[in-house]
Amino acid sequence: MEDEKRPQESLALEVRQLREQVRQLRQEKNDLEILLENTIEHSDFIENELLKAKEAAELANRAKSEFLANMSHELRTPLSGILGYAELLVEDENLTEDQKSDLNKIHECGQHLLNLISDILDLAKIEARRLELETATFNFPAFVQNLGDLFSMRSDRKNIHFNCNLYSSLPLRVRGDRKRVRQILLNLLSNAVKFTESGTVTLNVGYLNQLGEWEGENEETSHLAERQRIRFEVIDTGMGIPEEKIEEIFLPFRQIKNQKSSEEGTGLGLTITKKLVELMNGEIVVTSQLGRGTMFSVEFCLPEVIDYQDSYELTSEAFKSAKMFSSPYPEES
């Protein structure tokens, strides 16, 4: 009988042990569920706090940008008056050469400050989401020609060569924000001339086909309404940008400096340029070789305006034969 009881007692013991293990597992399961619930609640709390902090930071940033925008506007008005009076005074025939020189210095410093304020105002408006594109129809060949005139003169002053190449014919009229397109190209071309001591600065202009390549003047799409996306390339043979610095050049107040030009500029031009291109749903790409030069490529939509009364298109041959510094095609404001 005792021999029969031993297996039963052993089995009963195992059953009790298994029940205890099940009880412990259930307890651990309940503990884990409570821990998971607490973790989720804590995670939700942290996420909500982070969201509140993010919203507060964005609100503070917008308030800062609005303050800068308002203050910049208030500063520009009296400064414009100072510049105006300096220009008037320098015309006084009774002034000595030293006095005229001093007035010119006042004007140069004031103009530099006005440029800085204007850049801060633009950046503040963009960050405060208060800058809106003002699209209108304008004469595109005249726009390109005037840019060529301006930077041919600037390049001549530095004894460097300026080229402007058309990679497609240009329609007479396009629709876009002429002021902002001009601002983008002025920033890029000014930097190219500033950082080039010898060689060439080149502006390439052309519409893109459906493959994202230069359209070419003889393609069938040249005269169709689908012509939308344009590319501008600004190429120089200047000092170049170190590869590790390329991303930094688009940050505010960051400049690639050299001895002759480090004191010039505000350090905001490329920041504003990138933000304006993005505002136009475009793209800006930079490639550079240190000591050999830099290329900025900008693409965005600049739709052709089809008006069957306008048959003129600027081709590369017509552009090259046009008289520099006196565009035959009056630019519309």
Coordinates of C-alpha atoms in Angstrom, one line a residue:
M1 CA 0.0 0.0 0.0
E2 CA 2.8 2.4 0.9
D3 CA 4.4 1.7 -2.5
E4 CA 1.1 2.8 -4.2
K5 CA 0.9 6.0 -2.1
R6 CA 4.3 7.2 -3.1
P7 CA 3.6 7.8 -6.8
Q8 CA 0.3 9.5 -5.9
E9 CA 2.0 11.8 -3.4
S10 CA 4.7 12.5 -5.9
L11 CA 2.1 13.3 -8.5
A12 CA 0.1 15.5 -6.1
L13 CA 3.3 17.4 -5.3
E14 CA 4.0 18.0 -8.9
V15 CA 0.4 19.2 -9.4
R16 CA 0.8 21.6 -6.5
Q17 CA 4.1 22.9 -7.9
L18 CA 2.6 23.4 -11.3
R19 CA -0.3 25.2 -9.8
E20 CA 2.1 27.5 -7.9
Q21 CA 4.0 28.1 -11.1
V22 CA 0.8 29.0 -13.0
R23 CA -0.2 31.3 -10.1
Q24 CA 3.2 33.0 -10.3
L25 CA 3.0 33.3 -14.1
R26 CA -0.5 34.8 -13.8
Q27 CA 0.8 37.3 -11.2
E28 CA 3.8 38.1 -13.4
K29 CA 1.4 38.6 -16.4
N30 CA -0.8 40.9 -14.3
D31 CA 2.3 42.8 -13.2
L32 CA 3.5 43.1 -16.7
E33 CA 0.1 44.3 -17.9
I34 CA 0.1 47.0 -15.2
L35 CA 3.6 48.0 -16.1
L36 CA 2.8 48.2 -19.7
E37 CA -0.3 50.3 -19.0
N38 CA 1.7 52.6 -16.8
T39 CA 4.4 52.8 -19.5
I40 CA 1.9 53.7 -22.2
E41 CA 0.3 56.3 -19.9
H42 CA 3.7 57.7 -19.2
S43 CA 4.7 57.7 -22.8
D44 CA 1.5 59.5 -23.8
F45 CA 2.2 62.0 -21.1
I46 CA 5.7 62.6 -22.3
E47 CA 4.4 62.8 -25.9
N48 CA 1.8 65.4 -24.9
E49 CA 4.4 67.4 -23.0
L50 CA 6.8 67.3 -26.0
L51 CA 4.0 68.4 -28.3
K52 CA 3.1 71.3 -26.0
A53 CA 6.8 72.3 -25.8
K54 CA 7.1 72.1 -29.6
E55 CA 4.0 74.2 -30.0
A56 CA 5.3 76.7 -27.5
A57 CA 8.7 76.9 -29.3
E58 CA 7.0 77.4 -32.6
L59 CA 4.8 80.1 -31.2
A60 CA 7.8 81.8 -29.6
N61 CA 9.7 81.5 -32.9
R62 CA 6.8 83.0 -34.8
A63 CA 6.6 85.8 -32.3
K64 CA 10.3 86.5 -32.6
S65 CA 10.1 86.5 -36.4
E66 CA 7.1 88.8 -36.3
F67 CA 9.0 91.1 -34.0
L68 CA 12.0 91.1 -36.3
A69 CA 9.8 91.8 -39.3
N70 CA 8.1 94.7 -37.6
M71 CA 11.3 96.2 -36.2
S72 CA 13.2 95.7 -39.5
H73 CA 10.4 97.7 -41.2
E74 CA 10.6 100.5 -38.6
L75 CA 14.4 100.6 -39.0
R76 CA 14.3 100.8 -42.8
T77 CA 12.2 104.0 -42.9
P78 CA 14.6 106.4 -41.0
L79 CA 17.7 104.7 -42.6
S80 CA 16.3 105.4 -46.1
G81 CA 16.0 109.0 -45.1
I82 CA 19.6 109.1 -43.9
L83 CA 20.8 107.6 -47.2
G84 CA 18.6 110.1 -49.2
Y85 CA 20.1 113.1 -47.4
A86 CA 23.6 111.8 -47.8
E87 CA 23.0 111.5 -51.5
L88 CA 21.7 115.0 -51.7
L89 CA 24.5 116.5 -49.6
V90 CA 27.3 114.9 -51.6
E91 CA 26.0 116.9 -54.7
D92 CA 26.8 120.2 -52.9
E93 CA 29.5 121.9 -54.9
N94 CA 30.7 123.8 -51.9
L95 CA 31.9 120.6 -50.2
T96 CA 35.6 119.7 -50.1
E97 CA 36.8 116.4 -51.4
D98 CA 37.4 115.1 -47.9
Q99 CA 33.8 116.0 -46.9
K100 CA 32.5 114.3 -50.0
S101 CA 34.6 111.2 -49.2
D102 CA 33.2 111.2 -45.6
L103 CA 29.6 111.4 -47.0
N104 CA 30.3 108.6 -49.4
K105 CA 31.5 106.5 -46.5
I106 CA 28.4 107.3 -44.5
H107 CA 26.3 106.3 -47.6
E108 CA 28.2 103.0 -48.1
C109 CA 27.9 102.0 -44.4
G110 CA 24.2 103.0 -44.4
Q111 CA 23.6 101.0 -47.6
H112 CA 25.3 97.9 -46.1
L113 CA 23.1 98.3 -43.0
L114 CA 20.0 98.6 -45.1
N115 CA 20.9 95.5 -47.0
L116 CA 21.3 93.6 -43.8
I117 CA 18.0 94.9 -42.5
S118 CA 16.3 93.9 -45.8
D119 CA 17.8 90.4 -45.5
I120 CA 16.6 90.0 -41.9
L121 CA 13.2 91.3 -42.9
D122 CA 12.9 88.7 -45.7
L123 CA 14.1 85.9 -43.4
A124 CA 11.8 86.9 -40.6
K125 CA 8.8 87.0 -43.0
I126 CA 9.7 83.6 -44.4
E127 CA 10.0 82.1 -40.9
A128 CA 6.8 83.8 -39.7
R129 CA 5.1 82.4 -42.9
R130 CA 4.2 86.0 -43.8
L131 CA 6.0 86.1 -47.1
E132 CA 3.8 85.4 -50.1
L133 CA 4.8 85.0 -53.7
E134 CA 3.3 87.7 -56.0
T135 CA 2.9 86.1 -59.4
A136 CA 2.5 88.2 -62.5
T137 CA 3.3 88.1 -66.2
F138 CA 6.6 89.6 -67.2
N139 CA 8.9 89.9 -70.2
F140 CA 11.4 87.0 -69.8
P141 CA 14.0 87.8 -72.5
A142 CA 14.4 91.3 -71.2
F143 CA 14.7 89.9 -67.6
V144 CA 17.6 87.6 -68.7
Q145 CA 19.2 90.3 -70.9
N146 CA 19.2 92.9 -68.0
L147 CA 20.8 90.3 -65.7
G148 CA 23.5 89.8 -68.4
D149 CA 24.0 93.5 -68.7
L150 CA 24.4 94.0 -65.0
F151 CA 26.9 91.2 -64.4
S152 CA 28.9 91.9 -67.5
M153 CA 29.6 95.3 -66.0
R154 CA 30.4 93.8 -62.6
S155 CA 32.7 91.2 -64.1
D156 CA 34.5 93.8 -66.2
R157 CA 35.4 95.7 -63.1
K158 CA 37.2 92.6 -61.7
N159 CA 38.7 91.7 -65.1
I160 CA 36.8 88.4 -65.3
H161 CA 34.7 87.2 -68.1
F162 CA 30.9 86.8 -68.0
N163 CA 29.0 84.3 -70.1
C164 CA 25.3 83.7 -70.5
N165 CA 24.2 80.6 -72.4
L166 CA 20.7 79.7 -73.5
Y167 CA 20.0 76.0 -73.5
S168 CA 16.5 76.5 -74.9
S169 CA 14.6 79.3 -76.6
L170 CA 13.0 81.6 -74.1
P171 CA 9.3 82.6 -74.4
L172 CA 8.4 86.3 -74.5
R173 CA 6.2 86.1 -71.4
V174 CA 6.3 83.9 -68.3
R175 CA 4.3 84.0 -65.1
G176 CA 6.0 84.1 -61.7
D177 CA 7.3 86.3 -58.9
R178 CA 9.8 88.4 -60.9
K179 CA 11.1 90.1 -57.8
R180 CA 11.9 86.8 -56.0
V181 CA 13.4 85.1 -59.1
R182 CA 15.6 88.2 -59.6
Q183 CA 16.6 88.1 -55.9
I184 CA 17.6 84.4 -56.2
L185 CA 19.8 85.0 -59.2
L186 CA 21.3 88.3 -57.9
N187 CA 22.4 86.4 -54.7
L188 CA 23.9 83.5 -56.7
L189 CA 25.6 85.7 -59.3
S190 CA 26.9 88.3 -56.8
N191 CA 28.5 85.5 -54.8
A192 CA 30.0 84.0 -58.0
V193 CA 31.6 87.4 -59.0
K194 CA 32.7 88.1 -55.4
F195 CA 34.5 84.8 -55.0
T196 CA 36.1 84.7 -58.4
E197 CA 39.4 86.5 -58.8
S198 CA 40.2 85.3 -62.3
G199 CA 38.5 83.3 -65.0
T200 CA 34.8 83.2 -65.8
V201 CA 31.3 83.5 -64.3
T202 CA 28.6 81.7 -66.3
L203 CA 24.9 81.8 -66.2
N204 CA 23.1 79.0 -68.1
V205 CA 19.3 79.3 -68.6
G206 CA 16.9 76.9 -70.2
Y207 CA 13.6 75.0 -69.9
L208 CA 13.6 71.3 -69.1
N209 CA 11.9 68.5 -71.0
Q210 CA 9.9 65.7 -69.4
L211 CA 13.1 63.8 -68.7
G212 CA 14.5 66.7 -66.7
E213 CA 17.1 67.5 -69.3
W214 CA 17.8 70.7 -71.2
E215 CA 15.0 71.1 -73.7
G216 CA 17.0 72.2 -76.7
E217 CA 15.9 74.9 -79.1
N218 CA 14.7 72.5 -81.8
E219 CA 12.6 70.1 -79.8
E220 CA 8.9 69.8 -80.6
T221 CA 8.0 70.8 -77.1
S222 CA 9.6 74.2 -77.5
H223 CA 6.4 75.9 -78.5
L224 CA 3.9 74.0 -76.4
A225 CA 2.1 75.2 -73.3
E226 CA 3.5 72.3 -71.3
R227 CA 6.8 74.2 -70.9
Q228 CA 6.9 74.8 -67.2
R229 CA 10.1 73.9 -65.4
I230 CA 13.2 76.0 -65.8
R231 CA 16.8 75.6 -64.7
F232 CA 19.3 78.3 -63.9
E233 CA 23.0 77.3 -63.4
V234 CA 25.5 79.8 -62.0
I235 CA 29.1 78.6 -62.5
D236 CA 32.3 80.2 -61.4
T237 CA 36.0 79.5 -61.4
G238 CA 36.5 80.8 -57.9
M239 CA 37.9 79.5 -54.7
G240 CA 35.4 76.6 -54.3
I241 CA 33.8 75.3 -51.2
P242 CA 35.3 72.5 -49.0
E243 CA 33.0 69.4 -49.1
E244 CA 32.4 69.5 -45.4
K245 CA 31.3 73.1 -45.6
I246 CA 28.7 72.8 -48.4
E247 CA 25.7 72.1 -46.0
E248 CA 26.8 75.0 -43.7
I249 CA 26.6 77.7 -46.4
F250 CA 22.8 77.6 -46.3
L251 CA 22.7 78.3 -42.5
P252 CA 22.1 81.9 -41.4
F253 CA 25.2 84.1 -40.9
R254 CA 27.5 81.4 -42.2
Q255 CA 30.1 82.4 -44.9
I256 CA 32.9 80.8 -46.7
K257 CA 35.6 83.4 -46.1
N258 CA 38.7 84.6 -47.9
Q259 CA 40.9 87.5 -47.2
K260 CA 39.4 89.8 -49.9
S261 CA 35.7 89.2 -49.4
S262 CA 35.2 88.0 -45.8
E263 CA 34.2 91.5 -44.7
E264 CA 31.4 91.7 -47.4
G265 CA 27.9 90.4 -47.3
T266 CA 25.4 89.6 -44.5
G267 CA 25.7 85.8 -44.4
L268 CA 21.9 85.6 -45.1
G269 CA 21.9 85.6 -48.9
L270 CA 22.1 81.8 -49.5
T271 CA 19.8 81.1 -46.6
I272 CA 17.1 83.3 -48.1
T273 CA 17.8 81.9 -51.6
K274 CA 17.3 78.3 -50.5
K275 CA 14.1 79.2 -48.6
L276 CA 12.7 81.2 -51.6
V277 CA 13.4 78.3 -54.0
E278 CA 11.7 75.9 -51.6
L279 CA 8.8 78.4 -51.3
M280 CA 8.5 78.0 -55.1
N281 CA 8.4 74.2 -54.7
G282 CA 11.8 74.1 -56.4
E283 CA 15.2 72.7 -55.7
I284 CA 18.7 74.1 -55.3
V285 CA 21.8 71.9 -55.7
V286 CA 25.5 72.9 -55.2
T287 CA 28.6 71.1 -56.4
S288 CA 32.1 72.4 -55.9
Q289 CA 35.8 71.6 -56.2
L290 CA 38.1 73.4 -53.9
G291 CA 40.4 75.7 -55.8
R292 CA 38.5 75.1 -59.1
G293 CA 35.1 76.6 -58.7
T294 CA 31.4 76.1 -57.8
M295 CA 28.1 75.5 -59.6
F296 CA 24.7 76.3 -58.1
S297 CA 21.8 74.7 -60.0
V298 CA 18.3 76.0 -59.3
E299 CA 15.1 74.5 -60.7
F300 CA 11.5 75.6 -60.3
C301 CA 8.3 76.3 -62.3
L302 CA 8.2 79.4 -64.4
P303 CA 5.3 78.7 -66.7
E304 CA 5.2 80.1 -70.2
V305 CA 2.3 82.4 -70.9
I306 CA 0.8 81.6 -74.3
D307 CA -0.5 84.7 -76.1
Y308 CA -0.8 84.1 -79.8
Q309 CA -0.3 87.8 -80.5
D310 CA 3.3 87.3 -79.2
S311 CA 5.4 85.3 -81.6
Y312 CA 8.8 86.4 -80.4
E313 CA 11.1 83.9 -78.6
L314 CA 14.7 84.6 -77.6
T315 CA 17.2 82.0 -79.0
S316 CA 20.8 81.7 -78.2
E317 CA 21.8 83.2 -81.5
A318 CA 19.6 86.2 -81.0
F319 CA 20.8 86.6 -77.4
K320 CA 24.5 86.6 -78.5
S321 CA 23.8 89.2 -81.2
A322 CA 21.8 91.5 -78.9
K323 CA 23.6 94.6 -77.8
M324 CA 24.9 94.4 -74.3
F325 CA 23.8 97.1 -71.8
S326 CA 20.9 98.2 -74.0
S327 CA 18.3 95.5 -74.2
P328 CA 15.9 95.9 -77.2
Y329 CA 13.1 94.3 -75.2
P330 CA 11.8 96.6 -72.5
E331 CA 11.4 94.8 -69.2
E332 CA 7.9 95.0 -67.7
S333 CA 7.5 95.8 -64.0

